[in-house]
XYZ file of C-alpha atoms in Angstrom:
713
model
C 92.425 63.832 120.932
C 94.621 66.340 119.073
C 96.239 68.807 121.464
C 94.951 71.799 119.518
C 91.356 70.589 119.560
C 91.592 69.697 123.247
C 92.951 73.140 124.010
C 90.257 74.929 122.047
C 87.583 72.911 123.836
C 89.134 74.110 127.075
C 88.947 77.683 125.796
C 85.288 77.183 124.962
C 84.732 75.696 128.424
C 86.376 78.738 129.976
C 84.120 81.016 127.981
C 81.092 79.026 129.286
C 82.392 79.410 132.821
C 82.732 83.140 132.242
C 79.161 83.337 131.047
C 77.890 81.222 133.930
C 79.800 83.294 136.445
C 78.569 86.536 134.953
C 75.001 85.321 135.086
C 74.310 86.681 131.562
C 72.372 83.828 129.889
C 70.497 85.931 127.370
C 73.369 87.227 125.110
C 77.059 86.321 125.005
C 79.225 88.775 123.041
C 81.426 87.087 120.404
C 81.172 84.262 117.914
C 78.400 81.789 118.734
C 80.703 79.058 117.363
C 84.426 79.502 117.623
C 85.782 76.341 115.939
C 84.964 75.001 112.498
C 86.321 72.059 110.502
C 86.392 72.285 106.717
C 87.564 69.544 104.357
C 90.317 70.702 101.996
C 88.713 70.878 98.523
C 90.636 70.374 95.285
C 90.348 74.127 94.775
C 88.582 77.023 96.444
C 86.581 78.777 93.721
C 86.364 82.569 93.455
C 83.257 83.952 95.237
C 82.468 80.447 96.566
C 80.470 80.487 99.822
C 82.256 78.377 102.412
C 80.363 78.789 105.696
C 78.473 81.311 107.791
C 79.976 82.960 110.905
C 77.618 84.243 113.590
C 79.032 87.145 115.668
C 77.145 89.429 118.045
C 78.271 92.199 120.388
C 74.791 92.133 122.031
C 74.375 95.802 121.040
C 73.330 95.541 117.426
C 76.747 94.907 115.778
C 77.168 98.566 114.858
C 80.396 99.135 112.843
C 81.131 95.393 112.705
C 84.471 94.670 111.000
C 85.955 91.294 110.027
C 89.622 90.408 109.398
C 90.790 87.095 107.913
C 94.300 85.713 108.461
C 94.582 84.799 104.744
C 94.429 87.510 102.054
C 92.558 85.111 99.781
C 89.294 85.199 101.797
C 86.845 87.746 103.148
C 83.808 87.792 105.405
C 80.750 89.596 104.072
C 78.595 91.786 106.285
C 76.150 88.919 106.744
C 78.935 86.707 108.144
C 79.437 84.628 105.001
C 83.041 83.480 104.371
C 83.934 83.477 100.639
C 87.073 82.984 98.557
C 88.445 86.025 96.699
C 89.988 83.974 93.901
C 90.688 80.435 92.777
C 93.266 78.882 95.078
C 94.360 75.318 95.763
C 96.087 75.622 99.143
C 95.618 78.036 102.046
C 97.294 76.189 104.902
C 95.957 74.177 107.813
C 94.183 76.940 109.718
C 92.322 80.185 109.089
C 91.473 82.738 111.764
C 88.667 85.265 111.582
C 88.761 88.269 113.865
C 85.556 90.275 114.416
C 85.243 93.509 116.337
C 82.837 96.331 117.094
C 83.231 99.261 119.458
C 81.763 97.013 122.188
C 83.175 93.527 121.651
C 85.610 91.446 119.642
C 86.350 87.747 119.277
C 88.344 85.220 117.272
C 87.093 82.105 115.407
C 89.312 79.301 114.101
C 88.704 77.347 110.899
C 90.630 74.061 110.690
C 91.276 72.927 107.088
C 91.187 69.137 107.269
C 93.870 67.828 104.909
C 95.457 71.232 104.437
C 99.224 71.832 104.301
C 101.290 74.538 105.959
C 102.269 77.310 103.553
C 102.945 80.071 106.032
C 102.961 80.447 109.800
C 99.403 80.705 111.007
C 97.949 83.021 113.594
C 97.829 80.075 115.946
C 101.657 80.214 115.910
C 101.495 83.916 116.552
C 99.084 83.618 119.393
C 101.061 80.680 120.853
C 97.941 78.954 122.153
C 99.628 75.715 123.027
C 102.568 77.390 124.730
C 100.964 80.207 126.609
C 97.561 78.917 127.620
C 97.757 75.860 129.795
C 94.594 73.871 130.427
C 93.058 75.120 133.676
C 93.633 72.771 136.521
C 90.573 71.430 138.256
C 91.698 72.575 141.685
C 92.147 76.208 140.554
C 89.074 78.372 140.881
C 90.544 81.360 138.918
C 89.752 80.805 135.234
C 91.705 82.870 132.668
C 91.931 82.691 128.874
C 94.487 84.410 126.632
C 93.409 87.880 125.599
C 93.838 88.776 121.920
C 94.021 92.505 121.126
C 94.607 93.955 117.657
C 97.280 96.643 117.505
C 96.456 100.188 116.426
C 92.952 100.253 117.967
C 91.306 103.650 118.030
C 89.367 105.474 120.728
C 87.435 105.100 122.906
C 89.664 103.910 125.746
C 89.598 102.206 128.118
C 87.851 99.283 126.482
C 87.162 95.812 127.854
C 89.232 93.097 126.237
C 88.629 90.061 128.477
C 87.377 88.761 131.768
C 88.741 86.697 134.652
C 86.347 84.393 136.567
C 86.775 82.906 140.041
C 83.977 80.408 140.689
C 84.903 80.016 144.364
C 85.792 83.599 145.145
C 84.980 84.395 148.794
C 82.635 87.223 149.638
C 84.484 90.566 149.763
C 87.585 89.314 147.882
C 89.031 91.348 145.009
C 90.930 90.737 141.779
C 94.459 92.114 141.420
C 96.448 92.378 138.152
C 100.249 92.714 138.044
C 103.094 92.452 135.576
C 104.717 94.340 132.701
C 102.116 96.757 131.378
C 100.370 97.137 134.743
C 102.661 97.964 137.624
C 105.879 97.506 135.644
C 107.073 99.639 132.746
C 105.356 100.429 130.558
C 102.905 101.011 133.385
C 99.159 101.567 133.183
C 98.403 99.854 129.871
C 96.104 97.242 131.421
C 93.840 97.249 134.445
C 91.267 94.944 136.004
C 87.959 95.646 137.662
C 88.660 94.362 141.137
C 85.063 93.306 141.638
C 83.979 91.877 138.255
C 87.350 90.685 136.877
C 86.864 92.610 133.640
C 90.272 93.380 131.997
C 90.564 96.568 129.945
C 93.224 98.255 127.841
C 93.839 101.990 128.235
C 95.678 102.907 125.060
C 96.632 101.849 121.560
C 99.099 98.936 121.352
C 101.983 98.479 118.925
C 102.959 94.879 118.209
C 106.316 95.952 116.774
C 107.173 97.482 120.168
C 105.809 94.692 122.404
C 104.185 91.585 120.901
C 103.006 89.903 124.128
C 102.408 90.895 127.721
C 102.770 88.350 130.515
C 100.409 89.414 133.296
C 99.401 87.733 136.532
C 95.967 87.586 138.200
C 95.279 86.851 141.850
C 92.489 87.280 144.374
C 93.072 89.097 147.624
C 91.162 89.667 150.832
C 90.196 93.046 152.223
C 93.714 93.493 153.652
C 95.394 92.839 150.320
C 96.621 89.356 151.224
C 96.663 86.837 148.405
C 93.920 84.237 148.584
C 94.665 82.460 145.306
C 97.153 82.906 142.496
C 98.964 84.471 140.935
C 97.714 82.855 137.711
C 99.441 83.819 134.419
C 97.408 85.797 131.930
C 98.931 86.313 128.478
C 97.888 89.231 126.350
C 98.741 88.725 122.663
C 98.858 91.715 120.345
C 97.435 90.805 116.953
C 99.543 92.131 114.081
C 98.113 94.633 111.634
C 99.749 95.421 108.326
C 101.040 98.812 109.401
C 104.694 98.665 108.245
C 105.951 99.116 104.714
C 108.815 97.001 103.440
C 112.108 98.888 103.492
C 115.459 98.229 101.813
C 118.105 98.777 104.466
C 121.357 97.618 102.861
C 121.856 100.059 99.964
C 123.346 101.248 97.792
C 122.631 98.182 95.692
C 125.245 97.767 92.948
C 125.614 94.608 90.894
C 127.963 93.543 88.117
C 127.463 91.117 85.258
C 129.960 90.260 82.544
C 128.931 91.140 79.031
C 127.846 88.156 76.978
C 126.751 86.219 80.077
C 124.287 83.369 79.480
C 120.584 83.965 79.946
C 119.651 83.374 83.574
C 122.916 84.611 85.053
C 122.361 85.848 88.611
C 123.468 89.448 89.016
C 122.621 90.273 92.624
C 120.047 89.772 95.372
C 117.707 92.461 96.710
C 116.065 91.805 100.073
C 113.761 94.105 101.990
C 112.741 94.137 105.640
C 109.193 94.337 106.985
C 108.729 95.053 110.677
C 105.378 93.262 110.764
C 104.992 89.760 112.110
C 107.117 87.444 109.945
C 104.688 84.575 110.619
C 101.880 86.377 108.805
C 101.267 87.629 105.303
C 101.771 91.114 106.681
C 105.510 90.466 106.283
C 105.312 88.036 103.347
C 107.131 89.984 100.625
C 107.043 89.720 96.871
C 109.427 91.549 94.546
C 109.037 92.985 91.077
C 110.816 95.388 88.739
C 108.806 98.589 88.350
C 111.113 100.393 85.926
C 114.281 99.823 83.897
C 116.474 102.692 82.669
C 117.501 102.689 79.857
C 114.910 100.486 78.220
C 117.144 99.515 75.256
C 117.802 97.132 73.592
C 114.962 95.478 75.540
C 112.656 96.908 78.187
C 113.002 93.628 80.046
C 116.718 93.006 80.325
C 116.383 91.563 83.808
C 113.966 89.552 85.947
C 113.667 89.407 89.717
C 112.608 86.291 91.574
C 109.420 87.462 93.347
C 110.154 85.442 96.485
C 113.958 85.420 96.803
C 114.749 88.811 95.283
C 117.447 87.402 92.950
C 117.965 89.565 89.850
C 118.921 87.550 86.762
C 119.491 88.296 83.086
C 116.706 87.313 80.697
C 118.117 88.450 77.351
C 120.381 86.513 75.031
C 124.162 86.912 75.411
C 124.253 88.762 72.083
C 122.056 91.559 73.463
C 124.243 91.826 76.558
C 127.095 93.344 74.516
C 128.691 96.285 76.326
C 130.096 97.757 73.116
C 126.662 98.009 71.436
C 124.695 99.236 74.433
C 123.730 102.895 74.739
C 124.909 102.816 78.309
C 126.586 99.902 80.114
C 124.844 100.966 83.335
C 121.234 100.026 84.091
C 119.103 101.315 86.935
C 116.172 99.227 88.119
C 113.416 100.433 90.428
C 112.732 97.400 92.616
C 109.444 97.201 94.521
C 108.823 94.996 97.532
C 105.157 94.444 98.473
C 103.838 92.658 101.542
C 100.634 90.610 101.818
C 102.257 88.217 99.316
C 102.034 90.896 96.639
C 98.275 91.420 96.462
C 96.934 94.872 95.717
C 96.174 95.754 99.326
C 99.770 95.132 100.358
C 102.089 97.971 101.351
C 105.109 98.689 99.148
C 108.655 99.980 99.404
C 111.140 100.685 96.605
C 114.880 100.893 96.068
C 117.186 101.426 93.106
C 119.453 98.650 91.869
C 122.394 99.743 89.703
C 123.705 97.040 87.382
C 127.011 97.504 85.570
C 127.698 95.520 82.399
C 131.374 94.668 82.875
C 133.720 94.481 79.939
C 135.584 91.417 78.808
C 138.404 91.502 76.301
C 136.415 90.485 73.253
C 137.905 93.099 70.918
C 141.556 93.171 69.899
C 143.288 96.534 69.410
C 143.737 97.606 65.777
C 146.092 100.182 64.280
C 144.242 103.023 62.572
C 146.482 102.572 59.533
C 148.868 99.966 58.254
C 151.897 102.254 57.813
C 153.201 105.251 59.736
C 155.860 107.775 58.658
C 158.400 109.570 60.857
C 161.396 111.847 60.347
C 164.178 112.599 62.790
C 167.370 114.611 62.634
C 170.535 112.679 63.081
C 171.926 112.993 66.578
C 168.497 113.783 68.093
C 166.631 111.711 70.703
C 163.010 111.709 71.902
C 159.532 110.883 70.600
C 159.305 110.864 66.805
C 155.764 109.551 66.145
C 152.578 108.483 68.000
C 150.974 105.288 66.745
C 147.169 105.336 67.067
C 144.981 102.293 67.702
C 141.272 101.586 68.136
C 139.802 99.275 70.769
C 136.084 98.979 71.529
C 136.591 97.635 75.024
C 136.197 99.590 78.265
C 138.881 102.326 78.475
C 139.147 101.843 82.232
C 140.273 98.216 81.982
C 143.243 96.174 80.842
C 141.040 94.945 77.986
C 141.519 98.406 76.404
C 144.989 99.409 77.531
C 147.557 98.691 74.832
C 151.052 97.241 75.085
C 153.395 97.811 72.122
C 156.411 95.765 71.022
C 159.028 96.348 68.295
C 159.321 92.938 66.661
C 161.686 93.782 63.770
C 164.127 96.462 62.598
C 165.642 97.524 65.931
C 168.934 95.694 65.758
C 170.918 98.555 67.270
C 168.358 99.074 70.049
C 168.094 102.716 68.959
C 164.292 102.788 69.378
C 161.838 102.234 72.226
C 158.053 102.375 72.329
C 155.838 103.121 75.342
C 152.077 103.498 75.857
C 150.530 106.890 76.513
C 148.231 106.091 79.505
C 145.745 108.839 78.576
C 145.360 108.247 74.827
C 146.490 104.598 74.528
C 148.802 105.668 71.695
C 152.191 104.103 71.147
C 154.949 106.697 71.633
C 157.906 105.666 69.441
C 161.174 107.249 70.607
C 164.795 107.415 69.520
C 166.946 106.548 72.533
C 170.319 106.266 70.761
C 171.248 109.050 68.290
C 171.025 107.999 64.629
C 173.765 108.725 62.079
C 172.697 109.844 58.620
C 176.032 108.854 57.160
C 175.551 105.257 58.378
C 171.847 104.833 57.478
C 169.371 107.401 56.208
C 166.331 105.109 56.511
C 164.974 102.674 59.118
C 161.924 100.384 58.984
C 160.315 98.998 62.137
C 157.557 96.413 62.547
C 155.360 97.115 65.598
C 152.725 94.888 67.180
C 150.066 95.865 69.725
C 148.329 93.699 72.322
C 146.133 94.289 75.362
C 147.313 94.084 78.938
C 144.577 91.496 79.583
C 144.418 88.300 77.517
C 141.754 88.022 74.849
C 138.769 85.748 75.359
C 139.298 82.320 73.785
C 137.212 82.947 70.640
C 139.030 86.219 69.754
C 142.596 86.520 68.408
C 144.991 89.204 67.193
C 144.768 89.771 63.453
C 146.818 91.563 60.793
C 145.457 94.918 61.988
C 147.348 94.409 65.250
C 150.694 95.041 63.486
C 151.935 98.146 61.670
C 155.059 99.295 59.827
C 156.882 102.523 60.684
C 159.161 104.117 58.060
C 161.733 106.475 59.598
C 163.709 108.990 57.561
C 166.915 110.350 59.098
C 167.667 113.974 58.166
C 171.250 115.036 57.571
C 172.502 117.677 60.010
C 175.752 119.654 59.772
C 177.619 117.989 62.603
C 180.593 119.552 64.280
C 184.114 118.206 63.617
C 185.391 115.583 66.024
C 188.873 115.636 67.539
C 190.712 112.362 67.678
C 191.853 111.452 70.171
C 189.942 113.439 72.704
C 191.434 114.324 75.099
C 194.828 114.772 73.427
C 197.830 114.311 75.698
C 201.462 115.447 75.474
C 204.370 115.530 77.957
C 206.951 118.324 77.926
C 209.568 119.743 80.263
C 208.697 123.047 81.814
C 210.724 126.062 80.727
C 211.032 124.853 77.135
C 211.821 127.674 74.801
C 209.107 129.925 73.457
C 207.858 128.768 70.055
C 208.398 125.097 70.768
C 205.944 122.823 68.924
C 203.904 120.679 71.287
C 201.806 118.624 68.796
C 199.514 118.817 65.784
C 195.830 118.230 66.545
C 193.567 116.244 64.237
C 189.808 116.775 63.765
C 187.576 115.135 61.171
C 184.122 116.108 59.850
C 181.413 113.416 60.296
C 179.617 114.885 57.274
C 181.836 112.947 54.940
C 179.543 113.515 51.978
C 179.738 117.311 52.221
C 183.530 117.718 51.734
C 183.914 120.641 54.143
C 187.126 122.326 55.301
C 188.126 122.727 58.961
C 189.767 125.661 60.740
C 191.218 125.583 64.273
C 191.330 128.145 67.066
C 192.190 128.379 70.759
C 189.085 128.186 72.932
C 190.477 128.194 76.492
C 194.134 128.842 77.403
C 194.098 130.007 81.056
C 197.795 131.015 81.245
C 198.031 132.338 77.668
C 200.895 129.986 76.784
C 199.661 128.438 73.520
C 198.975 129.143 69.873
C 197.385 126.943 67.134
C 197.789 127.126 63.399
C 194.252 127.596 62.032
C 194.961 125.535 58.926
C 197.037 122.542 59.970
C 196.332 122.485 63.758
C 199.966 122.757 64.938
C 200.176 123.874 68.563
C 203.248 125.769 69.786
C 204.192 127.860 72.828
C 203.944 131.624 73.122
C 205.432 131.805 76.652
C 207.531 129.782 79.030
C 205.658 126.831 80.541
C 205.892 126.804 84.327
C 204.954 123.693 86.243
C 204.690 125.718 89.441
C 202.076 128.091 87.921
C 198.676 128.294 89.721
C 197.075 127.282 86.381
C 198.773 123.902 86.594
C 197.170 121.187 88.679
C 199.083 118.050 89.608
C 201.664 118.950 86.939
C 198.960 118.989 84.201
C 197.946 122.055 82.200
C 194.553 121.914 80.413
C 193.638 123.840 77.249
C 190.631 123.640 74.890
C 190.628 124.065 71.086
C 187.863 124.514 68.524
C 187.506 122.881 65.123
C 185.058 124.796 62.879
C 183.767 123.445 59.578
C 182.726 125.456 56.525
C 179.041 124.539 56.631
C 176.152 127.004 56.552
C 175.801 127.639 59.379
C 179.191 126.350 60.448
C 179.377 123.610 63.082
C 181.934 123.507 65.858
C 183.682 120.707 67.703
C 185.710 121.029 70.909
C 188.890 119.154 71.785
C 190.836 119.007 75.045
C 194.645 119.104 75.302
C 196.315 117.850 78.473
C 199.980 118.931 78.823
C 201.939 117.068 81.461
C 204.890 119.267 82.570
C 208.057 117.565 83.752
C 209.864 119.338 86.575
C 213.062 121.324 86.082
C 215.176 122.593 88.996
C 214.198 126.196 88.524
C 213.247 127.102 92.081
C 215.728 127.688 94.917
C 214.745 126.470 98.413
C 213.907 128.920 101.207
C 214.080 128.697 104.981
C 211.602 129.333 107.795
C 211.388 130.950 110.306
C 213.521 134.046 109.630
C 213.365 135.554 113.172
C 214.438 134.022 116.503
C 215.046 135.057 120.169
C 217.527 133.915 122.775
C 218.213 135.030 126.389
C 221.503 136.785 127.065
C 222.173 134.494 130.022
C 220.698 131.287 128.576
C 222.315 128.086 129.696
C 220.875 126.284 126.652
C 222.579 127.979 123.719
C 220.223 126.506 121.084
C 218.663 129.386 119.156
C 216.218 128.028 116.564
C 215.395 125.008 114.410
C 215.246 125.967 110.737
C 213.219 124.189 108.056
C 213.553 124.426 104.271
C 211.087 123.870 101.400
C 211.231 123.903 97.580
C 208.491 124.337 94.921
C 210.163 121.808 92.680
C 209.661 118.073 92.767
C 212.022 115.380 93.935
C 214.951 114.948 93.175
C 215.198 118.730 92.798
C 214.359 119.320 96.459
C 215.778 117.695 99.621
C 218.063 116.667 101.115
C 218.956 120.312 101.749
C 222.373 121.586 102.765
C 222.371 124.297 105.503
C 225.406 126.638 105.961
C 226.260 129.958 107.640
C 227.330 132.105 104.728
C 229.641 134.436 106.681
C 230.003 135.262 110.348
C 230.495 138.917 111.206
C 231.798 138.069 114.695
C 235.535 137.355 114.526
C 235.483 134.504 117.030
C 232.662 132.660 115.217
C 230.075 132.420 117.953
C 227.366 130.797 115.665
C 226.960 127.161 114.782
C 224.504 125.309 112.459
C 223.956 121.548 112.732
C 221.944 119.231 110.398
C 218.997 117.498 112.022
C 217.575 115.681 108.954
C 217.147 116.234 105.188
C 214.930 119.273 105.681
C 215.868 120.793 109.084
C 218.915 122.183 110.904
C 219.655 123.634 114.386
C 221.176 127.089 114.863
C 222.987 127.526 118.204
C 225.466 129.851 120.004
C 228.886 128.890 121.085
C 228.728 131.521 123.865
C 226.348 134.028 125.391
C 225.969 137.387 123.633
C 225.001 140.779 124.832
C 221.470 142.025 124.428
C 221.197 143.137 120.767
C 219.862 142.232 117.304
C 222.042 139.996 115.147
C 221.695 139.166 111.406
C 222.952 135.732 110.433
C 223.063 134.850 106.681
C 221.842 131.269 106.183
C 222.600 129.549 102.874
C 220.436 126.548 101.866
C 221.102 124.425 98.775
C 218.821 121.789 97.124
C 219.853 118.499 95.523
C 219.061 119.389 91.915
C 221.512 119.093 89.067
C 222.710 121.672 88.887
C 221.750 122.622 92.455
C 220.135 125.941 93.372
C 221.091 127.985 96.430
C 219.294 130.668 98.391
C 220.758 132.964 101.105
C 218.361 134.374 103.684
C 219.130 136.572 106.718
C 218.103 135.055 110.042
C 217.486 137.879 112.553
C 218.338 136.770 116.094
C 217.255 138.944 119.042
C 219.296 138.502 122.235
C 216.988 139.548 125.094
C 217.223 140.148 128.834
C 215.486 137.361 130.729
C 215.011 137.984 134.471
C 212.359 136.833 136.899
C 210.546 134.942 134.130
C 210.237 138.173 132.152
C 211.725 138.602 128.677
C 212.802 142.122 127.700
C 213.824 142.614 124.112
C 213.200 146.380 123.936
C 216.803 147.306 123.880
C 217.341 144.731 121.187
C 214.575 146.374 119.114
C 212.324 144.763 116.557
C 209.830 141.983 117.175
C 209.887 140.079 120.469
C 209.880 136.282 120.392
C 210.827 134.153 123.346
C 213.426 131.527 122.794
C 211.100 128.887 124.158
C 208.364 129.852 121.658
C 210.779 129.818 118.772
C 212.112 126.397 119.733
C 208.596 124.983 120.134
C 207.506 126.314 116.739
C 210.596 124.898 115.122
C 210.218 121.487 116.770
C 206.549 121.380 115.713
C 207.515 122.085 112.098
C 210.119 119.350 112.266
C 207.636 116.869 113.631
C 205.178 117.570 110.791
C 207.641 116.520 108.124
């Protein structure tokens, strides 16, 4: 025998045991027959009577209400089961739930030859899993209790009964488990004497779908006599949850020109009701499309999967001809397989018609004109193009190329990112005298490649005619800078050179005049007509205006244009050295102790502003000694230094010694400088030069300074 049928027979047997135990043989609340078998017809016909269900609550059936597990059937008030519409398949099983304020029960209709189309309530109630066949040796008889969610007052209400055929006198029933003595506590309770199970409040299947309780019998001291036996309470789902879209925002993209039937996106909703029932069986449809052009039905949604696809021809899905490339669809999800009594939920799907590069850019005109002054650089003209593609994509953005006429690379073209125009620029100054006109051939393409069936046409090239305007250009010195080498100290009025400047405006036949622009030392003069430069003062290589023997002056060449134009030329005069500076010595003051054992006085150094060979080696001499016995001596140390020493100690006093130093120039130059020597009293490490007068320098300090100077050379 089929397990399901065997189980249901056991359920019926348990109900009989309950009735026998209760002793109520006159009226049994519930369906008088709980199991029916119906052959699967070719088609159930609308309003066709199928069978009659007999339910009684033993109190007159006041407010009797039927619920059928399939939305395609109903039970009339007289208990007749009829089909609501023509239908070929309803599944293998139907369940009918009946309830009044005093009783409720469930009947099962087995469709012989039927096929599964959706999980049945038998799967929900889990008969086979949760309700084992009572064992013969167990006297406690329990059946699963089925309770619809969302029941209204009054509470508590009886929902089932436990029977113990061999219960000893004075024993009691005890109920435990989640929903009784475990959280959530107090939902169920049992009459300890009769075994009647009641519920105390409304249940919510979406919170808890099943309760696993345990029943046992106890003696007067609370000790278990039999059990515990499992008792499963199954909460029957009601359609009390609307479908909701939880994953938004929903944004889809489809390429323009896509074939009919292209999938854009998928919309799926969630229903908290039991997924094994029609309460959570969703169907989708499009409630509204905005805009509704060029067709009010641009898209279709698969009612079961929620896939949104295109249903118009590729020609209508043209982004460039649409009022708006963005569509908003109001998507509705409805449970109960989409019948009118089903609950609904909505969401908005935004669909963007994406651009593809199916339009090539075109110049707004075939030829462009531009003018530019010679010598100028920068943008000279903006080339305008039209492109119907999306301005935010590479299918619209233009890329320009000069394909002819730019042999000197004097021009460049770049794209203006805001306007898409081609900005043609001069990057190397143009010369009117060389060419007064230029012609460029420009092509334009998109950053993205065109689609295969579109190509660039003649409108994607344009010609630019450029006129160069003549400008009065300043004269140009040649060479620039000009260079000349002269000896310093040449006589005033000496001619240095004749400068040469030419006018680039060769077609204008202008005259040129010259003038001095910058002459820091005031040494030069220029003839305004012929450009001859001569001296107005002696040139001095050692002047602070001369750097590294080079003197720099600037001259102007001014043409006769209106207004006149000016050119600047640089003259670099390299001055050769002449021995015109005598050397000089350092230091010029020294000290020595009157009782010094070391008679060295000072080390002298010499320097010369001139250049070699007009400088060292220097010759050091004592010009004349005022002391008759010649107590002073000077000795050469190297080419630039000499040592002055005493031949004997002198009394404390100031002495002036004329030192003559001569350079190596031809002819040589000589300089005589007085060296003041202070002879001081040196006792007990103290130097006293007061009597000698004048500045006080120790001999040791003077020698150290002199040696340091010598070492630095």
